[in-house]
PDB file of C-alpha atoms in Angstrom:
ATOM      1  CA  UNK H   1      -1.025   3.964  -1.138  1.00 42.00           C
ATOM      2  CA  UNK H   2       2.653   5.329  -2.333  1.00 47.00           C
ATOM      3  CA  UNK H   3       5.258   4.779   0.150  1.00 46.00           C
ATOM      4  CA  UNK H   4       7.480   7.681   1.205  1.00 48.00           C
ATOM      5  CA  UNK H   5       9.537   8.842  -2.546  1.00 51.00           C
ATOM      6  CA  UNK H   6       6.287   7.937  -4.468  1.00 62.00           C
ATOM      7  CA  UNK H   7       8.058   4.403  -5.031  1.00 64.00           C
ATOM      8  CA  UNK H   8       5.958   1.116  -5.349  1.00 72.00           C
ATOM      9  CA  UNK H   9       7.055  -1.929  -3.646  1.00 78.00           C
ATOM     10  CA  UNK H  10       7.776  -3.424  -7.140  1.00 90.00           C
ATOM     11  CA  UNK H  11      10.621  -0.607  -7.515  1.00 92.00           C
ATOM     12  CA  UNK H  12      12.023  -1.926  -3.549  1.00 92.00           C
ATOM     13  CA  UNK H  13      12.350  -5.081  -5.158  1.00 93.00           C
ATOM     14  CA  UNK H  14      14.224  -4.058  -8.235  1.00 94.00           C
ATOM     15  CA  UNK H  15      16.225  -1.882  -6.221  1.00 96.00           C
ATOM     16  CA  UNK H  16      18.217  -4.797  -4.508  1.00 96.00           C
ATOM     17  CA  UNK H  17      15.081  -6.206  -2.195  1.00 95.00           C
ATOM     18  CA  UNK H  18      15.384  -7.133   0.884  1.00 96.00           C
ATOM     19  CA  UNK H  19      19.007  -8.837   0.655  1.00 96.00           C
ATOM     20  CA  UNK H  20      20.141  -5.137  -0.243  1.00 97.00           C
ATOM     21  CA  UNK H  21      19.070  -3.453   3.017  1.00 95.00           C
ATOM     22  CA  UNK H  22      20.332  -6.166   5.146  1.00 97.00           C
ATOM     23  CA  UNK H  23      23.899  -5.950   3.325  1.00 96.00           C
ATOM     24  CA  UNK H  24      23.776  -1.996   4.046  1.00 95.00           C
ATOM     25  CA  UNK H  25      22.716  -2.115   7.355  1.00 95.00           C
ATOM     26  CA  UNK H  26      25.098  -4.898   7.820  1.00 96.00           C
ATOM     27  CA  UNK H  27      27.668  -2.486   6.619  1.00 94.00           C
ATOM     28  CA  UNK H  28      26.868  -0.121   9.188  1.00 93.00           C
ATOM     29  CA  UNK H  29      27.424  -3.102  12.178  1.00 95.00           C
ATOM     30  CA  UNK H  30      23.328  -2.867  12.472  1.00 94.00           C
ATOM     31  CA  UNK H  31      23.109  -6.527  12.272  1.00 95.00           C
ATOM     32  CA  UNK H  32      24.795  -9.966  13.015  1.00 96.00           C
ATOM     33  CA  UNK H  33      26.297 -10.924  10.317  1.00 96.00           C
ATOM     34  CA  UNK H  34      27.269 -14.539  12.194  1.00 97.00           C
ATOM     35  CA  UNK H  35      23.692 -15.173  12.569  1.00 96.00           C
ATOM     36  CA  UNK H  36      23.386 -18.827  11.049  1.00 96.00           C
ATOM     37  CA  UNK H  37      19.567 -18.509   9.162  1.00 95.00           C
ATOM     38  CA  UNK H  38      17.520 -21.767   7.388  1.00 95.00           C
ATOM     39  CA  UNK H  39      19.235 -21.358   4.226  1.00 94.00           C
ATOM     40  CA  UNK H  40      22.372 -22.974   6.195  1.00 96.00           C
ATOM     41  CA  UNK H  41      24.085 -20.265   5.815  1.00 96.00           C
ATOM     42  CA  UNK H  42      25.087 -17.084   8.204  1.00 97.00           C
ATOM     43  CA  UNK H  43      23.707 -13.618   7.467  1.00 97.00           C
ATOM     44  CA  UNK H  44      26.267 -12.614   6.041  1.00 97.00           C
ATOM     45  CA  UNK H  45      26.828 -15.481   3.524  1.00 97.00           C
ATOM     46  CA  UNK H  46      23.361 -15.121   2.450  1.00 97.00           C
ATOM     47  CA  UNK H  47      23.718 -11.514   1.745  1.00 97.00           C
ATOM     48  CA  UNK H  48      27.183 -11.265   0.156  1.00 96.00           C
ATOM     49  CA  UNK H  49      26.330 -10.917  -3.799  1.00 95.00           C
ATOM     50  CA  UNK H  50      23.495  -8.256  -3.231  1.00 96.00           C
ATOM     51  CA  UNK H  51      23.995  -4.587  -4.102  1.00 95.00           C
ATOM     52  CA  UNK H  52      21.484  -1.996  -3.685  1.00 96.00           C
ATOM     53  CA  UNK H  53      20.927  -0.938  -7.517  1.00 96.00           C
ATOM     54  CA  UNK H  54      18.650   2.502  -6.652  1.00 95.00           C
ATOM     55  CA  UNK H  55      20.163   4.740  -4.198  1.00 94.00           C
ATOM     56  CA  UNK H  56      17.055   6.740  -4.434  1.00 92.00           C
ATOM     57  CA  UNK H  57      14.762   3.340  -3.346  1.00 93.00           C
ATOM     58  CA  UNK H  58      17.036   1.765  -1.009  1.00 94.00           C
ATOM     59  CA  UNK H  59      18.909   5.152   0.703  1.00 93.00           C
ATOM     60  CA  UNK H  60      21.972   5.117   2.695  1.00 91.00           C
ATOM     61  CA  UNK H  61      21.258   6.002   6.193  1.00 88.00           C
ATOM     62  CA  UNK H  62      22.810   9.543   5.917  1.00 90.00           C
ATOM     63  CA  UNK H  63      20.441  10.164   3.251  1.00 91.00           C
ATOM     64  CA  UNK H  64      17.321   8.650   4.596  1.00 88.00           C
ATOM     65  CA  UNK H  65      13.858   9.717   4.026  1.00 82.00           C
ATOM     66  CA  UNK H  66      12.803  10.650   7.218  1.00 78.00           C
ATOM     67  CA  UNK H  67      15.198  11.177  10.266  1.00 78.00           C
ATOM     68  CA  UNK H  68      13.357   8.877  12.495  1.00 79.00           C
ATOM     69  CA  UNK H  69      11.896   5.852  12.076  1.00 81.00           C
ATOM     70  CA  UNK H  70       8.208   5.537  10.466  1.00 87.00           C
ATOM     71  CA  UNK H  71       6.641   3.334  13.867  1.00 92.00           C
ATOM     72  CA  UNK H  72       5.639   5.306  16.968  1.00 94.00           C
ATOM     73  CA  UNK H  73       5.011   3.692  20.225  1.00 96.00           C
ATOM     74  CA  UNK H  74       2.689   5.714  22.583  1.00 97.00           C
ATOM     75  CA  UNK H  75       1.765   5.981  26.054  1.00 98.00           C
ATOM     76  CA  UNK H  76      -0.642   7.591  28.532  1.00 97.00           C
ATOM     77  CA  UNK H  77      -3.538   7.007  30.582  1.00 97.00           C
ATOM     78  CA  UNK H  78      -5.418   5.628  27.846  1.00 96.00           C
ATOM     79  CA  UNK H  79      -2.739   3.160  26.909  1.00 96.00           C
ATOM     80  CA  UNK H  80      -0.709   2.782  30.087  1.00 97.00           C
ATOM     81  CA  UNK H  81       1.167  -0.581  28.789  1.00 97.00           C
ATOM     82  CA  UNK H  82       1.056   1.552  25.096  1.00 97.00           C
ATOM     83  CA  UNK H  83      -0.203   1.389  21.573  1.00 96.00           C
ATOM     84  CA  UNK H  84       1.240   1.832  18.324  1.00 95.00           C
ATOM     85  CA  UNK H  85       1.089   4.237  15.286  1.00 94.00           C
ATOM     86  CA  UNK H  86       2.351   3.868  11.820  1.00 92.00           C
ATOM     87  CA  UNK H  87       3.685   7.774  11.504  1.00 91.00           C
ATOM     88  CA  UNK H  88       5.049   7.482   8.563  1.00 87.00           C
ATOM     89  CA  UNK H  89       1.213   7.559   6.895  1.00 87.00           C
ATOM     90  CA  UNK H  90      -0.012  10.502   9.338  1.00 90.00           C
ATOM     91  CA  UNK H  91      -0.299  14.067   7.392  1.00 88.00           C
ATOM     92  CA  UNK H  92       1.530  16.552   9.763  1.00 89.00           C
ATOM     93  CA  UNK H  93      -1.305  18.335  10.671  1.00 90.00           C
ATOM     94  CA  UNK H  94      -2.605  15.112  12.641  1.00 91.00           C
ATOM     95  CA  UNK H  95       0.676  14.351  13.700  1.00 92.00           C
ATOM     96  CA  UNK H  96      -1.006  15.968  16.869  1.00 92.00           C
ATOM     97  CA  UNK H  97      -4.943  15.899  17.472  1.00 90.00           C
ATOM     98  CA  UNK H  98      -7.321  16.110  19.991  1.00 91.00           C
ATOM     99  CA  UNK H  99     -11.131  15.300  19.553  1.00 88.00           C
ATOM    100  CA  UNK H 100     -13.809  14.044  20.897  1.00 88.00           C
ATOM    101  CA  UNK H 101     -15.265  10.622  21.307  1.00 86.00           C
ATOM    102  CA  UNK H 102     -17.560   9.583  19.167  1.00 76.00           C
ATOM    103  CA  UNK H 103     -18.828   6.848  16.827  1.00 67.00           C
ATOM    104  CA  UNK H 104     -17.724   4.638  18.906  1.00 68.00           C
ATOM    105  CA  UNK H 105     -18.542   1.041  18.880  1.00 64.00           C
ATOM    106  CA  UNK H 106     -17.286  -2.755  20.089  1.00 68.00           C
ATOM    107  CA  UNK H 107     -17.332  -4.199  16.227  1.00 74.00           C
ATOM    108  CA  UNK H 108     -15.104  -3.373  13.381  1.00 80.00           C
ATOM    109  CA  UNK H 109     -18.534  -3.934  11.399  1.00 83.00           C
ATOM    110  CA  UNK H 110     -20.166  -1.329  13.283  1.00 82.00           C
ATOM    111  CA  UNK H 111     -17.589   1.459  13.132  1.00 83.00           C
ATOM    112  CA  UNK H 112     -17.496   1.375   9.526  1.00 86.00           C
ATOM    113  CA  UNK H 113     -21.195   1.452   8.909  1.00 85.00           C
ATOM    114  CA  UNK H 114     -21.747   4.548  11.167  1.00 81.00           C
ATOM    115  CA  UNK H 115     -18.557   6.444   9.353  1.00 82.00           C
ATOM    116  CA  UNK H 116     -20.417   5.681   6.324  1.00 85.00           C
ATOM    117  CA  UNK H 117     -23.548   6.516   7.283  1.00 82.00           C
ATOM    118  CA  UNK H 118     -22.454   9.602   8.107  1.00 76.00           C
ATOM    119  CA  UNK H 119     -21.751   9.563  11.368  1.00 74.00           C
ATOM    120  CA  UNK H 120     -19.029  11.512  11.237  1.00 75.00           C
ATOM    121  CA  UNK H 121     -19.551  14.901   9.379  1.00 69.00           C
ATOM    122  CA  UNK H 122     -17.161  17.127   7.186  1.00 63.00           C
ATOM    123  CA  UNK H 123     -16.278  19.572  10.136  1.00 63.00           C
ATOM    124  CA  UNK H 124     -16.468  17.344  13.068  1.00 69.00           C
ATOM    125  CA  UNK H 125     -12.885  16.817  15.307  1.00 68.00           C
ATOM    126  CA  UNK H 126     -13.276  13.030  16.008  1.00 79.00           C
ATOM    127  CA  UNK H 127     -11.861   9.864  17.601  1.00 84.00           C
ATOM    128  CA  UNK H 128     -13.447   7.152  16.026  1.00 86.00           C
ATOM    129  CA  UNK H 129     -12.904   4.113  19.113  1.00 89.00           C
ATOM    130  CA  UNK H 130     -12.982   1.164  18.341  1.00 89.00           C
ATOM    131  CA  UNK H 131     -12.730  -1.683  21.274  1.00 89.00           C
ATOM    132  CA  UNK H 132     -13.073  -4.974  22.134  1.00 91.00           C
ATOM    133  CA  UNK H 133     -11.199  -5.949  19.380  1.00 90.00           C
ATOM    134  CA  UNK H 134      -7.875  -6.947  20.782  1.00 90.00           C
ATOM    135  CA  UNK H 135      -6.446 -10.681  21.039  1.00 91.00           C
ATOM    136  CA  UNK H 136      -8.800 -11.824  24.125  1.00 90.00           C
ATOM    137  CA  UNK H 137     -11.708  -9.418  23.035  1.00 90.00           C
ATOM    138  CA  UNK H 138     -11.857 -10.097  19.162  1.00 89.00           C
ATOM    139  CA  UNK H 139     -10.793 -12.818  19.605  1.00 90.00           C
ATOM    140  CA  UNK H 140      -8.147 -12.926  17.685  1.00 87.00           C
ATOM    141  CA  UNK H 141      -7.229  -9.515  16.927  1.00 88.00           C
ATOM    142  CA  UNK H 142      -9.005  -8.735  13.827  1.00 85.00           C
ATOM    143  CA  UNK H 143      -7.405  -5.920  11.350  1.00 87.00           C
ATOM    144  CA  UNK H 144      -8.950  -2.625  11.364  1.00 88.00           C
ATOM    145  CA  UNK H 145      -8.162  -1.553   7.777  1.00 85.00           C
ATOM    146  CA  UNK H 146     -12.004  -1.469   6.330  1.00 87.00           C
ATOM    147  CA  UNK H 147     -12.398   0.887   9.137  1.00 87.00           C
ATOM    148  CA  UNK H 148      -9.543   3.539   8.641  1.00 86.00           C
ATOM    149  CA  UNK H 149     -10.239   3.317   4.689  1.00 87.00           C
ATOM    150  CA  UNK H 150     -14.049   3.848   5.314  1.00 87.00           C
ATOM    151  CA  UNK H 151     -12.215   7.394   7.129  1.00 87.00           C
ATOM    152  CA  UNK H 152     -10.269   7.761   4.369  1.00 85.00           C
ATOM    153  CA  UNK H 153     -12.571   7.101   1.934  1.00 85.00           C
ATOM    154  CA  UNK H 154     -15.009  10.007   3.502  1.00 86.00           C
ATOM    155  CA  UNK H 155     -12.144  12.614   3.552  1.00 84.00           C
ATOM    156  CA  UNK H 156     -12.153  12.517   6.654  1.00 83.00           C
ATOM    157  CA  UNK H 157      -8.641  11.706   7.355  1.00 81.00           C
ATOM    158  CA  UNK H 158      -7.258  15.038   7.873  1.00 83.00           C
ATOM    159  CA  UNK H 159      -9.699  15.824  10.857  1.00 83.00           C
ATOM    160  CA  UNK H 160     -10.067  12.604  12.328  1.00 87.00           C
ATOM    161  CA  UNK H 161      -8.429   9.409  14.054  1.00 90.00           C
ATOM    162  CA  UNK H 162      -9.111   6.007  14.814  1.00 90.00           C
ATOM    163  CA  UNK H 163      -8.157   4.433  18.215  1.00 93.00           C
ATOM    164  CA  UNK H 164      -8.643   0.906  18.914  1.00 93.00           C
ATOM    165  CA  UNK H 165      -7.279  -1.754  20.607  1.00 93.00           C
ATOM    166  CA  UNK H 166      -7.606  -4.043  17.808  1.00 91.00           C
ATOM    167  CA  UNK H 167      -4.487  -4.162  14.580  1.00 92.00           C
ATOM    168  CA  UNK H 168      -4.143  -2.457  11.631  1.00 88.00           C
ATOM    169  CA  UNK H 169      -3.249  -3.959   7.747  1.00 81.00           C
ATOM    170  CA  UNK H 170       0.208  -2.507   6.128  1.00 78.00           C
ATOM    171  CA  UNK H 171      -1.571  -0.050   4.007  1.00 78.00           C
ATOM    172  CA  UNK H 172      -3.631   1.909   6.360  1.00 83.00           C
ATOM    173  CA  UNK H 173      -3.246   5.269   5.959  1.00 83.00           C
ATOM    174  CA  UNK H 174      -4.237   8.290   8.509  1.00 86.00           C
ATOM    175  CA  UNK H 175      -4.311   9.152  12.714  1.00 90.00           C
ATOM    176  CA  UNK H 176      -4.341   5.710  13.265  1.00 91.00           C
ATOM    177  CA  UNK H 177      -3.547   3.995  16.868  1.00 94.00           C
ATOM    178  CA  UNK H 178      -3.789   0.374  17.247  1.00 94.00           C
ATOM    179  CA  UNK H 179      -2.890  -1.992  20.069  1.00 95.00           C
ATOM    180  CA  UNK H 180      -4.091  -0.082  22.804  1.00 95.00           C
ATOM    181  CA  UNK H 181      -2.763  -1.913  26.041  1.00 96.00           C
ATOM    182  CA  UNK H 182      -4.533  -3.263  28.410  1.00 96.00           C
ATOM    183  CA  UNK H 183      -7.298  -4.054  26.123  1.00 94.00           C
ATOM    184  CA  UNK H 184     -11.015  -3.380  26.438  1.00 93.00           C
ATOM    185  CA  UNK H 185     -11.924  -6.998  27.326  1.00 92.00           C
ATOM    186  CA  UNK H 186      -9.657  -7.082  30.039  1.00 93.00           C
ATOM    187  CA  UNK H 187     -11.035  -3.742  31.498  1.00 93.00           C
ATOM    188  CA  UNK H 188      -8.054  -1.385  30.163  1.00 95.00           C
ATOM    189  CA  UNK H 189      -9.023   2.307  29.968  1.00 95.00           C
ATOM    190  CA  UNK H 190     -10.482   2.288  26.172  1.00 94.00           C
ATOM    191  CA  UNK H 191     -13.402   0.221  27.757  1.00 93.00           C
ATOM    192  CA  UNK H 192     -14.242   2.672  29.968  1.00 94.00           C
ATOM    193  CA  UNK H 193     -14.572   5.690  27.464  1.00 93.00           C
ATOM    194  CA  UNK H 194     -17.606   7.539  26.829  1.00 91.00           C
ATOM    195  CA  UNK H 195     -19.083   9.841  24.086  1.00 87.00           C
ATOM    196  CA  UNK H 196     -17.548  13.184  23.980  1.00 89.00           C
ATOM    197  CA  UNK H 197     -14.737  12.455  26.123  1.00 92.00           C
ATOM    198  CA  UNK H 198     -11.459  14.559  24.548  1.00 93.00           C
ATOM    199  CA  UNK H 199      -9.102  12.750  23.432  1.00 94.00           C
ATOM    200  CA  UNK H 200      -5.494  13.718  22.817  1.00 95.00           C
ATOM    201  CA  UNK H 201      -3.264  11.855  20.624  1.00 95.00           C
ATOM    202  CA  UNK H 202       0.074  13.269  20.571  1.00 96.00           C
ATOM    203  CA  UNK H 203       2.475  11.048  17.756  1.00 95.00           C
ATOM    204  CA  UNK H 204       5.509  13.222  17.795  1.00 93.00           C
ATOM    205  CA  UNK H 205       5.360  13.382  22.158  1.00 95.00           C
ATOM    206  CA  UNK H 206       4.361   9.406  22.194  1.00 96.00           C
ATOM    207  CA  UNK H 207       1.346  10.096  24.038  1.00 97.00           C
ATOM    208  CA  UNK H 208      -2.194   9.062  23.997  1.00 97.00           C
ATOM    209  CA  UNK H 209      -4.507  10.502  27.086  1.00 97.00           C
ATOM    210  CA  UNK H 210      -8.312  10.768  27.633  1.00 96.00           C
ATOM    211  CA  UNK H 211      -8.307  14.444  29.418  1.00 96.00           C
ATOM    212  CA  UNK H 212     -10.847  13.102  32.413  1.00 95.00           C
ATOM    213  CA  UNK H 213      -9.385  12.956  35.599  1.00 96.00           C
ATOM    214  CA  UNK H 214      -8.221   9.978  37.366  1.00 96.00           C
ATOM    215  CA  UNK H 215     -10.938   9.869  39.580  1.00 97.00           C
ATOM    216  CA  UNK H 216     -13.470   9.648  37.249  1.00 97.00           C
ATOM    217  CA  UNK H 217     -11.188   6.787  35.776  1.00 96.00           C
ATOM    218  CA  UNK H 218     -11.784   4.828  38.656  1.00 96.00           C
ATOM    219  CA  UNK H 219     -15.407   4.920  39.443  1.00 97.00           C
ATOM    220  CA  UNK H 220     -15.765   3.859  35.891  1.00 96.00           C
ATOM    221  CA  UNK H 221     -13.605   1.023  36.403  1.00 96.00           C
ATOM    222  CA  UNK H 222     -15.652  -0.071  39.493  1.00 96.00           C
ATOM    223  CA  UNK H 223     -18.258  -0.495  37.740  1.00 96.00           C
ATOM    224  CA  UNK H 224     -17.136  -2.031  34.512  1.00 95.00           C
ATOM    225  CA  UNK H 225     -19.098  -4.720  33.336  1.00 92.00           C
ATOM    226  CA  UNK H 226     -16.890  -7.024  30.736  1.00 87.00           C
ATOM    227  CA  UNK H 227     -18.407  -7.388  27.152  1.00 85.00           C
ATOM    228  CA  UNK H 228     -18.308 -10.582  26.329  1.00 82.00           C
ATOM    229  CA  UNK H 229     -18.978 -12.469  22.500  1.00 85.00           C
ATOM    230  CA  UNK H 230     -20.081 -15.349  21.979  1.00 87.00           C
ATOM    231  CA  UNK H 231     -17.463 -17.716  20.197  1.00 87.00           C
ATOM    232  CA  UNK H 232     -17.892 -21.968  19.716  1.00 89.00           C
ATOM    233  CA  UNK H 233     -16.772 -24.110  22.573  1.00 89.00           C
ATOM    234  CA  UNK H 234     -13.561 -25.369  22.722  1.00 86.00           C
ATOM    235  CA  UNK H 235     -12.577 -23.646  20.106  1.00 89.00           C
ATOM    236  CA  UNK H 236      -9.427 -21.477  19.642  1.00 84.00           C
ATOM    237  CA  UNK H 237     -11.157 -18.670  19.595  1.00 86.00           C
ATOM    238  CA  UNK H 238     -12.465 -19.622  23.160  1.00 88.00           C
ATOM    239  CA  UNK H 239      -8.858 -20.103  23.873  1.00 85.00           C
ATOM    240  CA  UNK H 240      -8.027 -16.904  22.675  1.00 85.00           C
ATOM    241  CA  UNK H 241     -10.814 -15.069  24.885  1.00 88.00           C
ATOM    242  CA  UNK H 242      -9.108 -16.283  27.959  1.00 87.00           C
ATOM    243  CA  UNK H 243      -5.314 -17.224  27.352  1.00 87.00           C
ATOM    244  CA  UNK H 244      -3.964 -14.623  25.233  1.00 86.00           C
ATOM    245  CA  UNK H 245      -1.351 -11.397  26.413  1.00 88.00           C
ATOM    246  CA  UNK H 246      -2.058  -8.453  25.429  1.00 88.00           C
ATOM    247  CA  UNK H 247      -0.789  -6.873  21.882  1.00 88.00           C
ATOM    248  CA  UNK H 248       2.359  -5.143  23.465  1.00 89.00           C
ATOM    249  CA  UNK H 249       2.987  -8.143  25.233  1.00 88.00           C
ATOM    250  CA  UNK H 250       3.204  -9.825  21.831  1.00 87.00           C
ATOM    251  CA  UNK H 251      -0.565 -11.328  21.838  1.00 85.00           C
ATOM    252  CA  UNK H 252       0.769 -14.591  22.454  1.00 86.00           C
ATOM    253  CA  UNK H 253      -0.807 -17.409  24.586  1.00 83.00           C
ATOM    254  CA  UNK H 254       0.022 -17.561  27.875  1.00 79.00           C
ATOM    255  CA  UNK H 255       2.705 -20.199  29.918  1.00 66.00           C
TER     256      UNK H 255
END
């Protein structure tokens, strides 16, 4: 996948790197420059000799690529603590979808083998789900990028999106919503979806609902029963089954 300018990260590099958009953002007071780093030095310091040598790679910020940022965070009764969406890789005709449920599975595995199976057809208006892959429920949080690609792959990615609770790799491309908060293993509203529910994913608004009411919400949750995998004793992956935050809490173990 191209980045945004049809550059390659090879030409980022030869543009100045990394060095050359802190100096410009430092230029522009978006950083501490008195920051000391591990090199010994401060920010600053480390910074001082780099130059952005492709205005057209590395833009000045009144001449950016995009007005806003290429990340959006969502929220809504299917991701009350929120979820995350790389927008920058969404065509803008997805940029605001609503479709059903369906294909929807608890295993990375299994999501891609239906979408290739044909599962989804040319025509259909679908939210792949995928749950039960988040930090407790992976464990581990497992990338989803087999699964979006699979979408991709299909041509599917102009009618449908993938929603899952589980993260995504840095080249996944398409309606793509990861980190849905709470996750499915702890009983957050993705594990209590069912086929054909419509879904609504709204990038540009930040919001990501299931359209059933709240009612029906609840008697679902009552009577939730966790899905739980099987994982060696004493392992870390144990660990992570019971000790780990959610994604938007950072997926970190807890104090």
């Amino acid at each position: 996948m191209k980045p945004a300018g049809d550059h390659f990260p090879e030409d980022f590099y030869r543009a100045g790197g990394v060095e050359a958009l802190m100096k410009q953002l430092l230029g522009r007071g978006l950083l501490n420059g008195d920051a000391l780093t591990v090199t010994g030095g401060t920010v600053a310091e480390n910074v001082a000799r780099s130059e952005v040598r492709d205005g057209e790679v590395i833009r000045p910020l009144d001449n950016p690529y995009r007005a806003t940022g290429g990340i959006a965070f969502l929220y809504g009764n299917l991701a009350p603590d929120g979820a995350v969406c790389k927008k920058a890789a969404v065509v803008p005709e997805m940029l605001r979808h609503q479709g059903r449920r369906g294909c929807s599975t608890g295993r990375k595995e299994d999501a891609v083998r239906a979408i290739l199976s044909g599962g989804i057809r040319p025509g259909d208006v679908v939210v792949v789900v995928v749950g039960y892959e988040g930090s407790r429920g992976g464990p581990g949080m497992r990338e989803m990028l087999t699964a979006t690609a699979a979408i991709v792959s299909m041509g599917l990615s102009a009618k449908d999106a993938l929603v899952t609770d589980g993260r995504f790799s840095g080249a996944t491309q398409g309606a793509a919503v990861g980190h849905v908060s709470p996750e499915a293993a702890t009983g957050g509203p993705i594990a209590l979806l069912r086929d054909g529910d419509p879904i609504e994913i709204d990038i540009e608004g930040g919001r990501l609902d299931v359209l059933v009411s709240p009612e029906e919400l609840r008697r679902r949750s009552s009577a939730w029963v966790p899905v739980v995998k099987e994982v060696p004793a004493g392992s870390y992956l144990e660990r992570y089954s019971h000790m780990f935050t959610s994604a938007m809490e950072g997926a970190v173990f807890q104090r």
